[in-house]
Amino acid sequence: MSIETPIYMDYAATCPVDERVVAVMLPFFTTHFGNSASRTHQFGWVAEEAVDKARSQVASLINANEKEITFTSGATEANNLAIKGVAEFLASKGNHIITCVTEHKAVIDTCKYLERHGCEVTWLGVDASGLIDLDELERAFRPETILVSIMAANNETGVVQELEKIGALCHARKVLFHTDAVQAYGKIPLDVDAMHIDLMSISAHKIYGPKGVGALYVRRRRPRVRIAPQIHGGGHERGNRSGTLAVPLIAGFGAAAEIAGQDMAADTERILGLREHMRERLTAEIPEAIVNGTLQHHLPGTLNISFAYVEGESLLMGLKGIAVSSGSACTSASLEPSYVLRAMGLNDELAHSSLRMTIGRYTTREEVDYVVDRIRENVERLRAMSPLWEMVQEGIDLASIEWTAH
Amino acid sequence: MAYSDKVIDHYEHPRNVGSLDKNDEGVGTGIVGAPACGDVMKLQIRVEGDVITDAKFKTYGCGSAIASSSLVTEWVKGMKVSDAMQIKNSQIAEELSLPPVKIHCSVLAEDAIKAAIADYQKKHGTSEATPSTPE
């Protein structure tokens, strides 16, 4: 079988820029290089027009108004701006934030920073499916709660939270609802009104746009959300985020958003078909291959599977020429496996044994079959040299053994 | 992360994978590590007189852990038990060019051989050498 390697199956990490997006961006590097803040000449007007168009393209995908989009350098900045911006602006009203333990580090570390600066944070857990418990959320609200930050879709597992229900609970208590929608934006339908979302973090490079640009949606009506800027300067982006706008990147972001909207139905059908083909083959052909996270609330392209009794990093090492990611963080000094999988209650063997495959716009069925074959071969090979697999085959309960932790 | 050529060689062509009969009087078995830490090594030796005549391993862990245990089985074959006791993790780390985050793999391999020897000596009532306690 002739197949070109390396094979990219890590679209949740980043995507190639769509050729159609590149074509939109190019003139803004050279011919139309103006500063969108230059009001006195045509160079500035052309750039401003491009930014306005992109703002409207990015907004319309989530049923928002273009005035509600603040461009940032990416979603990490958007998460920082949303959470710190609200905490600072509403400091006189309250200091309590509710978030979740499986959030991206950009949210977790921002909340931890605020904990050191006078805020109180409630960290919601998740169940085995990866979802937060809405009753637990309801009980977590206090009079001084100012913000709930719950991600739309998890980057490791692809599990999608029940945004509409979370939004309704926040809305009823007049508490702002922020969602980190980096993985979900452009992949599944999102509606800021129907879901009562007040702030949303978005990134361009997860939807085949360029790296280095993202946005924060900030609701302007019912309620009008105000945030304290975190970067000060020339007052760009309605004062929310100063700094000369990255016009070529923003133009590309807009084009990528428009294409994502147009192609969403077709992309989803094709990508979900490939994902299911992969899942069915892996779980049928490899014993004790366990899918992590519920597939009932899920992104189409993400598949997180644990291959019990095989350590993830050694499995990755065998998958030469295949770009996937592992939930095992053996390379870090801590030797801690994925905190997301641990929060879902996975035992250590399974948490150390997970792979994340993310399928995207350019993945082919041949690539999926090739990757499945290589995974199966390597899991079989590594299990043949796994003492845990041997013990389990002998009927030994691993939990009954006193391990020498090191 | 980049692996050294020797780590890759041992990972792709591990030496002495397998098991010896752990109930055999001539066999010593050492199992070290924990699933929680992401690596478990089982190392077995067959001893005749005071010489290790065979060694087998099975490892659950990253490529460096597999390579460290594979290398140790290669080294101890034909070695006197007293010499095998002297193997230091730093020798393993140096031979495989392990980066600092992977040093624990070589420590585990040293512990594994010491644990296997201790098990053999326990069977024969000659446990003058105690295995080092894993840190």
CSV table of N, CA and C in Angstrom, one decimal, chain A residues 37 52 60-61 74 99-100 163 172 231 254-255 259 274 304 336 338 348 352 370 376 383:
chain,number,residue,atom,x,y,z
A,37,ALA,N,-6.0,51.4,11.7
A,37,ALA,CA,-6.4,52.6,12.5
A,37,ALA,C,-6.0,53.9,11.9
A,52,ASP,N,-13.3,44.9,9.2
A,52,ASP,CA,-14.8,45.0,9.5
A,52,ASP,C,-15.5,43.7,8.9
A,60,SER,N,-20.9,36.1,12.6
A,60,SER,CA,-22.2,35.5,12.2
A,60,SER,C,-22.2,34.0,12.4
A,61,LEU,N,-21.0,33.4,12.6
A,61,LEU,CA,-21.0,31.9,12.8
A,61,LEU,C,-21.6,31.6,14.2
A,74,GLY,N,-4.9,35.4,20.2
A,74,GLY,CA,-5.3,34.0,20.2
A,74,GLY,C,-6.2,33.7,21.3
A,99,THR,N,-15.6,27.4,37.8
A,99,THR,CA,-15.0,26.8,36.6
A,99,THR,C,-14.9,25.3,36.8
A,100,CYS,N,-14.1,24.6,35.9
A,100,CYS,CA,-14.1,23.2,35.9
A,100,CYS,C,-12.7,22.7,35.9
A,163,LEU,N,-24.1,23.3,27.0
A,163,LEU,CA,-23.9,24.8,27.0
A,163,LEU,C,-25.3,25.5,27.3
A,172,ALA,N,-30.4,32.9,34.6
A,172,ALA,CA,-31.4,33.0,35.6
A,172,ALA,C,-30.9,33.7,36.9
A,231,ILE,N,-4.6,44.8,28.2
A,231,ILE,CA,-3.5,45.4,27.5
A,231,ILE,C,-3.9,46.9,27.2
A,254,GLY,N,-11.4,35.7,9.3
A,254,GLY,CA,-12.7,35.9,8.8
A,254,GLY,C,-13.0,34.9,7.7
A,255,ALA,N,-12.1,34.8,6.7
A,255,ALA,CA,-12.3,33.8,5.6
A,255,ALA,C,-12.5,32.4,6.1
A,259,ILE,N,-15.8,30.0,5.6
A,259,ILE,CA,-15.7,28.6,5.0
A,259,ILE,C,-16.2,27.6,6.0
A,274,LEU,N,-15.4,9.2,9.1
A,274,LEU,CA,-14.1,8.7,9.3
A,274,LEU,C,-13.8,8.3,10.7
A,304,ASN,N,-10.5,9.8,21.5
A,304,ASN,CA,-9.5,9.6,22.6
A,304,ASN,C,-9.7,8.2,23.1
A,336,GLU,N,3.0,12.8,35.7
A,336,GLU,CA,1.6,12.7,35.8
A,336,GLU,C,0.9,12.5,34.5
A,338,SER,N,-2.5,12.5,32.0
A,338,SER,CA,-3.5,13.6,31.7
A,338,SER,C,-4.4,13.9,32.9
A,348,ASP,N,-4.9,4.6,36.8
A,348,ASP,CA,-3.6,5.0,36.3
A,348,ASP,C,-3.2,4.3,35.0
A,352,HIS,N,-2.5,6.5,31.6
A,352,HIS,CA,-1.1,6.5,31.0
A,352,HIS,C,-1.2,5.9,29.6
A,370,TYR,N,-4.6,3.1,7.5
A,370,TYR,CA,-3.2,3.0,7.7
A,370,TYR,C,-2.8,3.1,9.2
A,376,ARG,N,-2.7,-1.1,15.8
A,376,ARG,CA,-2.9,-2.5,16.2
A,376,ARG,C,-1.6,-3.2,16.3
A,383,ARG,N,2.2,-5.1,24.1
A,383,ARG,CA,1.5,-5.9,25.1
A,383,ARG,C,2.3,-7.2,25.3
